[in-house]
Amino acid sequence: MTSPRISKRAFLLVGLLTALLIAGVGSYYASGHPDGLEYVAERTGFIDSAQDGAAADSPFADYGTKGVEDPRVGGGIAGVVGVLATLLLAGGLFMLLRRKPDPAALSETK
Amino acid sequence: MHVPDGFLDAPTSIATGLVAAAGVGIALRKARAELDDRTAPMAGLVAAFVFAGQMMNFPVGAGTSGHLLGGALAAVLVGPWTGALCLSVVLMVQALFMADGGLTALGTNITLMGLVGVFVGYAAFRLALLVLPRNVSSVPVAGAIGALVSVPAAAAVFTALFAAGGTADVPLGTVLTAMLGWHTVIGAGEAAVTGLVIGAVVASRPDLVYGARGLAAAKAPLVLPDAEPVRGGLA
């Protein structure tokens, strides 16, 4: 009985809170420099071949929020929306895919 | 590492789109074996955490930054097939809502980060476990090694795709050297974050870590993988 130190519910809550804090608050303090690929593209001269994608006018394009001027707030909203959208889509998919418990075993626990 | 629209020509983007579709299709079938009532919510959380981690760019010098890709992290925590699906959902949300990574480049990005990053990272993790002590405290270290390798591997595959279908005419040797150099440094950051996060999960709920299955606990010899705390059961 050594393994679990906290309940699964507490673990999931702490994990989600951490993700929301990173995306909603911490991301404001992230480095604004271009990432590795962007930097290499600038330096070696193929950055100009990049085009604006079809999603460029999404309300959360480039991790901002349309209509919100303050980058701290706009970025935070985009981060929280992204984390929750990912959680819902991925969590929903995984709940659908998961192996259902054996009905016999389930009735035993009741 | 998110490839925008336009870097790669249409045939290459279609080819990576087919690779990504095939990979996701196989993952949808194989992930079933990794997912049950206990691990499915954990896998959803891992996807959400990878989204958050990818927003947190860290400086790596000379005006460049990197961020967690999360392939090795997801593979170790929830299994490689589920991990590939986690990354695919993250990349889809980013491309559709955040305009991060092009829509026509979505197949390329899933191939690079969701397939190469996840499976190279997981393979390196498994290899590292072979030489490390057979207990759960090796899992964060092996995960960090997987993470370290996964980032330059994805960068190398991008360069290969660029060689096949890059739209700009730039010397490939220069691109390869720069991509591998910078992404090795970013890989070190990836390794640190991956090791720390896996370490935190192993310390609190080792039974939820896919890559720790079958390994003895660090101190006590007996691990009960199905152990569920009483509180969780009654709540």
mmCIF file of C-alpha atoms in Angstrom:
data_model
loop_
_atom_site.group_PDB
_atom_site.id
_atom_site.type_symbol
_atom_site.label_atom_id
_atom_site.label_comp_id
_atom_site.label_asym_id
_atom_site.label_seq_id
_atom_site.Cartn_x
_atom_site.Cartn_y
_atom_site.Cartn_z
ATOM 1 C CA MET A 1 0.000 0.000 0.000
ATOM 2 C CA THR A 2 2.866 2.369 -0.646
ATOM 3 C CA SER A 3 1.901 3.969 -3.924
ATOM 4 C CA PRO A 4 -0.767 6.659 -3.814
ATOM 5 C CA ARG A 5 -0.019 9.633 -1.588
ATOM 6 C CA ILE A 6 -3.072 11.694 -2.536
ATOM 7 C CA SER A 7 -6.488 10.761 -3.873
ATOM 8 C CA LYS A 8 -6.923 10.649 -7.618
ATOM 9 C CA ARG A 9 -9.480 13.428 -7.479
ATOM 10 C CA ALA A 10 -7.058 15.704 -5.596
ATOM 11 C CA PHE A 11 -4.278 14.789 -8.002
ATOM 12 C CA LEU A 12 -6.379 15.675 -11.064
ATOM 13 C CA LEU A 13 -7.540 18.939 -9.487
ATOM 14 C CA VAL A 14 -3.994 20.016 -8.607
ATOM 15 C CA GLY A 15 -2.846 19.087 -12.113
ATOM 16 C CA LEU A 16 -5.626 21.061 -13.799
ATOM 17 C CA LEU A 17 -5.050 24.063 -11.532
ATOM 18 C CA THR A 18 -1.350 23.985 -12.406
ATOM 19 C CA ALA A 19 -2.134 23.904 -16.130
ATOM 20 C CA LEU A 20 -4.621 26.793 -15.793
ATOM 21 C CA LEU A 21 -2.103 28.853 -13.802
ATOM 22 C CA ILE A 22 0.672 28.251 -16.323
ATOM 23 C CA ALA A 23 -1.536 29.079 -19.329
ATOM 24 C CA GLY A 24 -3.606 31.815 -17.689
ATOM 25 C CA VAL A 25 -0.983 33.645 -15.641
ATOM 26 C CA GLY A 26 2.521 32.251 -16.206
ATOM 27 C CA SER A 27 2.426 32.499 -19.990
ATOM 28 C CA TYR A 28 2.512 36.317 -19.743
ATOM 29 C CA TYR A 29 6.056 35.967 -18.434
ATOM 30 C CA ALA A 30 7.138 33.514 -21.152
ATOM 31 C CA SER A 31 9.942 34.526 -23.478
ATOM 32 C CA GLY A 32 8.698 36.554 -26.434
ATOM 33 C CA HIS A 33 11.653 35.599 -28.608
ATOM 34 C CA PRO A 34 10.990 33.534 -31.738
ATOM 35 C CA ASP A 35 11.133 29.792 -31.125
ATOM 36 C CA GLY A 36 13.871 27.569 -32.544
ATOM 37 C CA LEU A 37 12.232 26.927 -35.913
ATOM 38 C CA GLU A 38 11.194 30.579 -36.396
ATOM 39 C CA TYR A 39 14.691 31.762 -35.495
ATOM 40 C CA VAL A 40 16.364 29.328 -37.884
ATOM 41 C CA ALA A 41 13.886 30.366 -40.605
ATOM 42 C CA GLU A 42 14.768 34.037 -40.030
ATOM 43 C CA ARG A 43 18.501 33.397 -39.976
ATOM 44 C CA THR A 44 18.709 31.080 -42.966
ATOM 45 C CA GLY A 45 16.195 33.090 -44.964
ATOM 46 C CA PHE A 46 12.994 31.111 -45.373
ATOM 47 C CA ILE A 47 10.784 32.955 -42.874
ATOM 48 C CA ASP A 48 9.162 34.926 -45.713
ATOM 49 C CA SER A 49 7.681 31.749 -47.160
ATOM 50 C CA ALA A 50 5.335 31.582 -44.126
ATOM 51 C CA GLN A 51 1.734 32.566 -44.867
ATOM 52 C CA ASP A 52 -1.076 33.615 -42.587
ATOM 53 C CA GLY A 53 -3.285 30.604 -42.090
ATOM 54 C CA ALA A 54 -7.053 30.388 -42.397
ATOM 55 C CA ALA A 55 -7.333 30.609 -38.599
ATOM 56 C CA ALA A 56 -5.570 33.996 -38.470
ATOM 57 C CA ASP A 57 -8.842 35.800 -37.687
ATOM 58 C CA SER A 58 -9.868 33.433 -34.901
ATOM 59 C CA PRO A 59 -10.829 35.412 -31.763
ATOM 60 C CA PHE A 60 -7.848 33.826 -29.977
ATOM 61 C CA ALA A 61 -5.316 34.082 -32.810
ATOM 62 C CA ASP A 62 -1.719 34.325 -31.572
ATOM 63 C CA TYR A 63 -2.823 33.681 -27.988
ATOM 64 C CA GLY A 64 -4.658 36.988 -27.635
ATOM 65 C CA THR A 65 -8.344 37.684 -27.179
ATOM 66 C CA LYS A 66 -10.136 39.844 -29.721
ATOM 67 C CA GLY A 67 -11.493 43.013 -28.110
ATOM 68 C CA VAL A 68 -9.245 42.739 -25.047
ATOM 69 C CA GLU A 69 -6.478 45.326 -25.209
ATOM 70 C CA ASP A 70 -4.444 44.333 -22.150
ATOM 71 C CA PRO A 71 -2.092 41.550 -23.326
ATOM 72 C CA ARG A 72 -1.926 40.128 -19.805
ATOM 73 C CA VAL A 73 -5.698 39.658 -19.672
ATOM 74 C CA GLY A 74 -6.154 38.732 -23.349
ATOM 75 C CA GLY A 75 -3.338 36.191 -23.267
ATOM 76 C CA GLY A 76 -4.610 34.780 -19.992
ATOM 77 C CA ILE A 77 -8.120 34.302 -21.382
ATOM 78 C CA ALA A 78 -6.735 32.618 -24.517
ATOM 79 C CA GLY A 79 -4.606 30.327 -22.358
ATOM 80 C CA VAL A 80 -7.496 29.309 -20.101
ATOM 81 C CA VAL A 81 -9.782 28.754 -23.111
ATOM 82 C CA GLY A 82 -7.098 26.641 -24.779
ATOM 83 C CA VAL A 83 -6.496 24.492 -21.696
ATOM 84 C CA LEU A 84 -10.228 23.910 -21.174
ATOM 85 C CA ALA A 85 -10.879 23.208 -24.880
ATOM 86 C CA THR A 86 -8.006 20.714 -24.913
ATOM 87 C CA LEU A 87 -9.232 19.094 -21.693
ATOM 88 C CA LEU A 88 -12.780 18.718 -23.032
ATOM 89 C CA LEU A 89 -11.759 17.403 -26.459
ATOM 90 C CA ALA A 90 -9.009 15.050 -25.253
ATOM 91 C CA GLY A 91 -10.860 13.990 -22.094
ATOM 92 C CA GLY A 92 -14.044 13.309 -24.070
ATOM 93 C CA LEU A 93 -12.137 11.320 -26.677
ATOM 94 C CA PHE A 94 -10.361 9.239 -24.035
ATOM 95 C CA MET A 95 -13.570 8.558 -22.100
ATOM 96 C CA LEU A 96 -15.099 7.274 -25.347
ATOM 97 C CA LEU A 97 -12.076 5.130 -26.181
ATOM 98 C CA ARG A 98 -11.512 3.657 -22.732
ATOM 99 C CA ARG A 99 -12.175 0.027 -21.994
ATOM 100 C CA LYS A 100 -15.421 -0.172 -20.061
ATOM 101 C CA PRO A 101 -15.263 -2.039 -16.802
ATOM 102 C CA ASP A 102 -16.619 -5.560 -16.810
ATOM 103 C CA PRO A 103 -20.337 -5.268 -15.848
ATOM 104 C CA ALA A 104 -19.978 -8.260 -13.517
ATOM 105 C CA ALA A 105 -17.076 -6.624 -11.677
ATOM 106 C CA LEU A 106 -19.028 -3.363 -11.510
ATOM 107 C CA SER A 107 -22.071 -4.909 -9.843
ATOM 108 C CA GLU A 108 -19.767 -6.581 -7.337
ATOM 109 C CA THR A 109 -18.517 -3.212 -6.065
ATOM 110 C CA LYS A 110 -22.041 -1.913 -5.500
ATOM 111 C CA MET B 1 8.527 24.014 -33.696
ATOM 112 C CA HIS B 2 5.030 24.764 -35.065
ATOM 113 C CA VAL B 3 5.299 24.846 -38.847
ATOM 114 C CA PRO B 4 3.191 27.652 -40.418
ATOM 115 C CA ASP B 5 1.430 27.402 -43.752
ATOM 116 C CA GLY B 6 3.758 28.021 -46.677
ATOM 117 C CA PHE B 7 7.075 26.548 -45.451
ATOM 118 C CA LEU B 8 6.416 23.255 -47.227
ATOM 119 C CA ASP B 9 4.864 22.775 -50.671
ATOM 120 C CA ALA B 10 1.477 21.148 -51.284
ATOM 121 C CA PRO B 11 2.679 17.611 -52.172
ATOM 122 C CA THR B 12 4.807 17.425 -49.001
ATOM 123 C CA SER B 13 1.961 18.781 -46.874
ATOM 124 C CA ILE B 14 -0.421 16.223 -48.370
ATOM 125 C CA ALA B 15 2.093 13.430 -47.735
ATOM 126 C CA THR B 16 2.569 14.435 -44.078
ATOM 127 C CA GLY B 17 -1.205 14.790 -43.815
ATOM 128 C CA LEU B 18 -1.567 11.157 -44.903
ATOM 129 C CA VAL B 19 1.164 10.031 -42.485
ATOM 130 C CA ALA B 20 -0.538 11.924 -39.654
ATOM 131 C CA ALA B 21 -3.973 10.510 -40.537
ATOM 132 C CA ALA B 22 -2.591 6.962 -40.618
ATOM 133 C CA GLY B 23 -0.732 7.477 -37.347
ATOM 134 C CA VAL B 24 -3.759 8.944 -35.580
ATOM 135 C CA GLY B 25 -5.943 6.169 -37.006
ATOM 136 C CA ILE B 26 -3.671 3.465 -35.586
ATOM 137 C CA ALA B 27 -3.356 5.372 -32.293
ATOM 138 C CA LEU B 28 -7.158 5.532 -31.962
ATOM 139 C CA ARG B 29 -7.238 1.729 -32.026
ATOM 140 C CA LYS B 30 -4.108 1.045 -29.957
ATOM 141 C CA ALA B 31 -4.882 3.654 -27.280
ATOM 142 C CA ARG B 32 -7.868 1.585 -26.130
ATOM 143 C CA ALA B 33 -5.461 -0.851 -24.492
ATOM 144 C CA GLU B 34 -3.875 2.029 -22.535
ATOM 145 C CA LEU B 35 -7.115 3.663 -21.416
ATOM 146 C CA ASP B 36 -9.494 2.613 -18.655
ATOM 147 C CA ASP B 37 -11.629 4.368 -16.044
ATOM 148 C CA ARG B 38 -8.536 5.265 -14.045
ATOM 149 C CA THR B 39 -6.258 6.492 -16.814
ATOM 150 C CA ALA B 40 -8.702 8.246 -19.184
ATOM 151 C CA PRO B 41 -9.167 11.375 -16.985
ATOM 152 C CA MET B 42 -5.406 11.438 -16.381
ATOM 153 C CA ALA B 43 -4.825 11.384 -20.156
ATOM 154 C CA GLY B 44 -7.199 14.336 -20.634
ATOM 155 C CA LEU B 45 -5.279 16.237 -17.977
ATOM 156 C CA VAL B 46 -1.958 15.414 -19.659
ATOM 157 C CA ALA B 47 -3.223 16.901 -22.938
ATOM 158 C CA ALA B 48 -4.367 20.070 -21.131
ATOM 159 C CA PHE B 49 -1.019 20.291 -19.333
ATOM 160 C CA VAL B 50 0.922 19.928 -22.591
ATOM 161 C CA PHE B 51 -1.143 22.784 -24.066
ATOM 162 C CA ALA B 52 -0.194 24.958 -21.092
ATOM 163 C CA GLY B 53 3.459 23.882 -21.215
ATOM 164 C CA GLN B 54 3.691 24.773 -24.881
ATOM 165 C CA MET B 55 2.742 28.397 -24.049
ATOM 166 C CA MET B 56 5.671 28.744 -21.659
ATOM 167 C CA ASN B 57 8.564 29.729 -23.910
ATOM 168 C CA PHE B 58 11.922 29.758 -22.157
ATOM 169 C CA PRO B 59 14.879 31.754 -23.520
ATOM 170 C CA VAL B 60 17.744 29.689 -24.903
ATOM 171 C CA GLY B 61 20.090 32.543 -25.846
ATOM 172 C CA ALA B 62 20.832 34.745 -28.865
ATOM 173 C CA GLY B 63 17.252 35.981 -29.071
ATOM 174 C CA THR B 64 15.791 32.498 -29.411
ATOM 175 C CA SER B 65 13.341 30.624 -27.254
ATOM 176 C CA GLY B 66 11.977 27.124 -26.939
ATOM 177 C CA HIS B 67 9.048 25.538 -25.218
ATOM 178 C CA LEU B 68 8.015 22.122 -24.025
ATOM 179 C CA LEU B 69 6.853 19.889 -26.868
ATOM 180 C CA GLY B 70 5.630 17.285 -24.408
ATOM 181 C CA GLY B 71 5.857 14.171 -26.575
ATOM 182 C CA ALA B 72 8.109 12.174 -24.263
ATOM 183 C CA LEU B 73 6.249 13.522 -21.218
ATOM 184 C CA ALA B 74 2.867 12.365 -22.511
ATOM 185 C CA ALA B 75 4.201 8.985 -23.688
ATOM 186 C CA VAL B 76 5.744 8.189 -20.296
ATOM 187 C CA LEU B 77 2.723 9.383 -18.307
ATOM 188 C CA VAL B 78 -0.116 7.829 -20.338
ATOM 189 C CA GLY B 79 1.460 5.539 -22.949
ATOM 190 C CA PRO B 80 2.760 6.295 -26.465
ATOM 191 C CA TRP B 81 -0.496 5.774 -28.413
ATOM 192 C CA THR B 82 -2.544 7.873 -26.003
ATOM 193 C CA GLY B 83 0.353 10.350 -25.905
ATOM 194 C CA ALA B 84 0.227 10.710 -29.696
ATOM 195 C CA LEU B 85 -3.500 11.472 -29.410
ATOM 196 C CA CYS B 86 -2.831 14.036 -26.622
ATOM 197 C CA LEU B 87 -0.368 15.895 -28.842
ATOM 198 C CA SER B 88 -2.709 15.674 -31.847
ATOM 199 C CA VAL B 89 -5.572 17.273 -29.895
ATOM 200 C CA VAL B 90 -3.245 20.015 -28.602
ATOM 201 C CA LEU B 91 -1.971 20.761 -32.115
ATOM 202 C CA MET B 92 -5.515 20.817 -33.477
ATOM 203 C CA VAL B 93 -6.703 23.293 -30.825
ATOM 204 C CA GLN B 94 -3.639 25.466 -31.476
ATOM 205 C CA ALA B 95 -4.094 25.447 -35.256
ATOM 206 C CA LEU B 96 -7.865 26.020 -35.191
ATOM 207 C CA PHE B 97 -8.210 28.545 -32.368
ATOM 208 C CA MET B 98 -4.802 30.116 -31.757
ATOM 209 C CA ALA B 99 -3.483 30.230 -35.364
ATOM 210 C CA ASP B 100 -0.340 28.556 -33.973
ATOM 211 C CA GLY B 101 0.843 26.249 -36.734
ATOM 212 C CA GLY B 102 -0.858 26.363 -40.124
ATOM 213 C CA LEU B 103 -4.013 24.460 -40.998
ATOM 214 C CA THR B 104 -2.463 22.961 -44.138
ATOM 215 C CA ALA B 105 0.599 22.257 -41.957
ATOM 216 C CA LEU B 106 -1.442 20.428 -39.300
ATOM 217 C CA GLY B 107 -0.419 17.048 -40.750
ATOM 218 C CA THR B 108 3.213 18.146 -40.697
ATOM 219 C CA ASN B 109 2.974 19.310 -37.090
ATOM 220 C CA ILE B 110 1.199 16.124 -35.953
ATOM 221 C CA THR B 111 3.852 14.077 -37.753
ATOM 222 C CA LEU B 112 6.735 16.029 -36.176
ATOM 223 C CA MET B 113 5.501 16.523 -32.622
ATOM 224 C CA GLY B 114 2.713 13.961 -32.262
ATOM 225 C CA LEU B 115 4.445 11.000 -33.927
ATOM 226 C CA VAL B 116 8.228 11.598 -34.146
ATOM 227 C CA GLY B 117 8.431 13.454 -30.818
ATOM 228 C CA VAL B 118 6.258 10.930 -28.985
ATOM 229 C CA PHE B 119 7.670 7.687 -30.385
ATOM 230 C CA VAL B 120 11.347 8.681 -30.528
ATOM 231 C CA GLY B 121 10.974 10.032 -27.002
ATOM 232 C CA TYR B 122 9.286 6.843 -25.817
ATOM 233 C CA ALA B 123 11.848 4.577 -27.517
ATOM 234 C CA ALA B 124 14.721 6.494 -25.905
ATOM 235 C CA PHE B 125 12.885 6.292 -22.558
ATOM 236 C CA ARG B 126 12.589 2.493 -22.864
ATOM 237 C CA LEU B 127 16.256 2.143 -23.883
ATOM 238 C CA ALA B 128 17.362 4.295 -20.955
ATOM 239 C CA LEU B 129 15.296 2.178 -18.547
ATOM 240 C CA LEU B 130 17.243 -0.897 -19.678
ATOM 241 C CA VAL B 131 20.483 0.483 -18.247
ATOM 242 C CA LEU B 132 19.047 2.283 -15.202
ATOM 243 C CA PRO B 133 18.158 0.599 -11.872
ATOM 244 C CA ARG B 134 14.850 -1.276 -12.121
ATOM 245 C CA ASN B 135 12.768 0.925 -9.831
ATOM 246 C CA VAL B 136 10.377 3.852 -10.202
ATOM 247 C CA SER B 137 12.973 6.480 -9.291
ATOM 248 C CA SER B 138 14.582 5.775 -12.682
ATOM 249 C CA VAL B 139 11.415 6.834 -14.523
ATOM 250 C CA PRO B 140 11.931 10.643 -14.341
ATOM 251 C CA VAL B 141 15.585 10.257 -15.413
ATOM 252 C CA ALA B 142 14.713 7.988 -18.327
ATOM 253 C CA GLY B 143 11.864 10.350 -19.263
ATOM 254 C CA ALA B 144 14.286 13.290 -19.323
ATOM 255 C CA ILE B 145 16.614 11.332 -21.628
ATOM 256 C CA GLY B 146 13.675 10.538 -23.909
ATOM 257 C CA ALA B 147 12.744 14.230 -23.950
ATOM 258 C CA LEU B 148 16.318 15.289 -24.695
ATOM 259 C CA VAL B 149 16.477 13.038 -27.764
ATOM 260 C CA SER B 150 12.941 13.733 -29.013
ATOM 261 C CA VAL B 151 13.415 17.438 -29.795
ATOM 262 C CA PRO B 152 16.463 17.234 -32.134
ATOM 263 C CA ALA B 153 14.843 14.150 -33.724
ATOM 264 C CA ALA B 154 11.755 16.193 -34.633
ATOM 265 C CA ALA B 155 14.034 19.019 -35.846
ATOM 266 C CA ALA B 156 15.942 16.567 -38.059
ATOM 267 C CA VAL B 157 12.714 15.234 -39.568
ATOM 268 C CA PHE B 158 11.544 18.809 -40.243
ATOM 269 C CA THR B 159 14.801 19.422 -42.115
ATOM 270 C CA ALA B 160 14.261 16.256 -44.160
ATOM 271 C CA LEU B 161 10.758 17.476 -45.065
ATOM 272 C CA PHE B 162 12.215 20.878 -45.913
ATOM 273 C CA ALA B 163 14.746 19.165 -48.177
ATOM 274 C CA ALA B 164 11.907 17.326 -49.919
ATOM 275 C CA GLY B 165 9.423 20.159 -50.205
ATOM 276 C CA GLY B 166 10.710 23.447 -48.818
ATOM 277 C CA THR B 167 9.367 26.383 -50.802
ATOM 278 C CA ALA B 168 12.374 28.637 -50.211
ATOM 279 C CA ASP B 169 15.740 28.083 -51.812
ATOM 280 C CA VAL B 170 18.218 28.056 -48.928
ATOM 281 C CA PRO B 171 21.249 25.811 -48.370
ATOM 282 C CA LEU B 172 20.139 22.629 -46.600
ATOM 283 C CA GLY B 173 23.372 22.102 -44.686
ATOM 284 C CA THR B 174 22.934 25.462 -42.992
ATOM 285 C CA VAL B 175 19.315 24.678 -42.111
ATOM 286 C CA LEU B 176 20.219 21.234 -40.720
ATOM 287 C CA THR B 177 23.101 22.538 -38.592
ATOM 288 C CA ALA B 178 21.045 25.412 -37.205
ATOM 289 C CA MET B 179 17.980 23.249 -36.564
ATOM 290 C CA LEU B 180 19.946 20.510 -34.788
ATOM 291 C CA GLY B 181 22.084 22.963 -32.816
ATOM 292 C CA TRP B 182 19.245 25.065 -31.444
ATOM 293 C CA HIS B 183 16.953 22.126 -30.854
ATOM 294 C CA THR B 184 19.598 20.279 -28.877
ATOM 295 C CA VAL B 185 19.679 23.261 -26.507
ATOM 296 C CA ILE B 186 15.863 23.369 -26.445
ATOM 297 C CA GLY B 187 15.955 19.592 -25.857
ATOM 298 C CA ALA B 188 17.932 20.217 -22.656
ATOM 299 C CA GLY B 189 15.095 22.467 -21.455
ATOM 300 C CA GLU B 190 12.573 19.827 -22.537
ATOM 301 C CA ALA B 191 14.527 17.235 -20.528
ATOM 302 C CA ALA B 192 14.537 19.400 -17.391
ATOM 303 C CA VAL B 193 10.790 20.129 -17.520
ATOM 304 C CA THR B 194 9.910 16.526 -18.416
ATOM 305 C CA GLY B 195 12.069 15.096 -15.616
ATOM 306 C CA LEU B 196 10.597 17.482 -13.039
ATOM 307 C CA VAL B 197 6.970 16.883 -14.020
ATOM 308 C CA ILE B 198 7.340 13.082 -14.189
ATOM 309 C CA GLY B 199 9.191 13.239 -10.860
ATOM 310 C CA ALA B 200 6.293 15.119 -9.265
ATOM 311 C CA VAL B 201 3.736 12.606 -10.572
ATOM 312 C CA VAL B 202 5.871 9.606 -9.573
ATOM 313 C CA ALA B 203 6.199 11.097 -6.075
ATOM 314 C CA SER B 204 2.442 11.554 -5.625
ATOM 315 C CA ARG B 205 0.707 8.924 -7.769
ATOM 316 C CA PRO B 206 3.222 6.409 -9.217
ATOM 317 C CA ASP B 207 0.328 4.062 -9.965
ATOM 318 C CA LEU B 208 -0.948 6.535 -12.589
ATOM 319 C CA VAL B 209 2.353 6.605 -14.524
ATOM 320 C CA TYR B 210 2.240 4.313 -17.559
ATOM 321 C CA GLY B 211 6.032 4.123 -17.860
ATOM 322 C CA ALA B 212 6.379 3.038 -14.206
ATOM 323 C CA ARG B 213 4.269 -0.091 -14.602
ATOM 324 C CA GLY B 214 6.052 -3.246 -13.602
ATOM 325 C CA LEU B 215 8.797 -1.369 -11.774
ATOM 326 C CA ALA B 216 9.430 -1.787 -8.064
ATOM 327 C CA ALA B 217 8.884 1.148 -5.736
ATOM 328 C CA ALA B 218 12.101 2.933 -4.808
ATOM 329 C CA LYS B 219 12.091 1.818 -1.174
ATOM 330 C CA ALA B 220 9.307 -0.628 -0.482
ATOM 331 C CA PRO B 221 9.619 -3.762 -2.628
ATOM 332 C CA LEU B 222 5.887 -4.216 -3.059
ATOM 333 C CA VAL B 223 3.809 -2.122 -5.463
ATOM 334 C CA LEU B 224 0.087 -2.510 -5.719
ATOM 335 C CA PRO B 225 -0.683 -0.980 -9.109
ATOM 336 C CA ASP B 226 -4.420 -1.110 -8.549
ATOM 337 C CA ALA B 227 -4.275 0.517 -5.142
ATOM 338 C CA GLU B 228 -6.959 3.167 -4.961
ATOM 339 C CA PRO B 229 -7.091 5.459 -1.946
ATOM 340 C CA VAL B 230 -10.196 4.990 0.146
ATOM 341 C CA ARG B 231 -11.202 8.628 -0.139
ATOM 342 C CA GLY B 232 -11.357 8.441 -3.929
ATOM 343 C CA GLY B 233 -13.606 5.414 -3.689
ATOM 344 C CA LEU B 234 -16.074 6.936 -1.300
ATOM 345 C CA ALA B 235 -16.320 10.404 -2.761
#
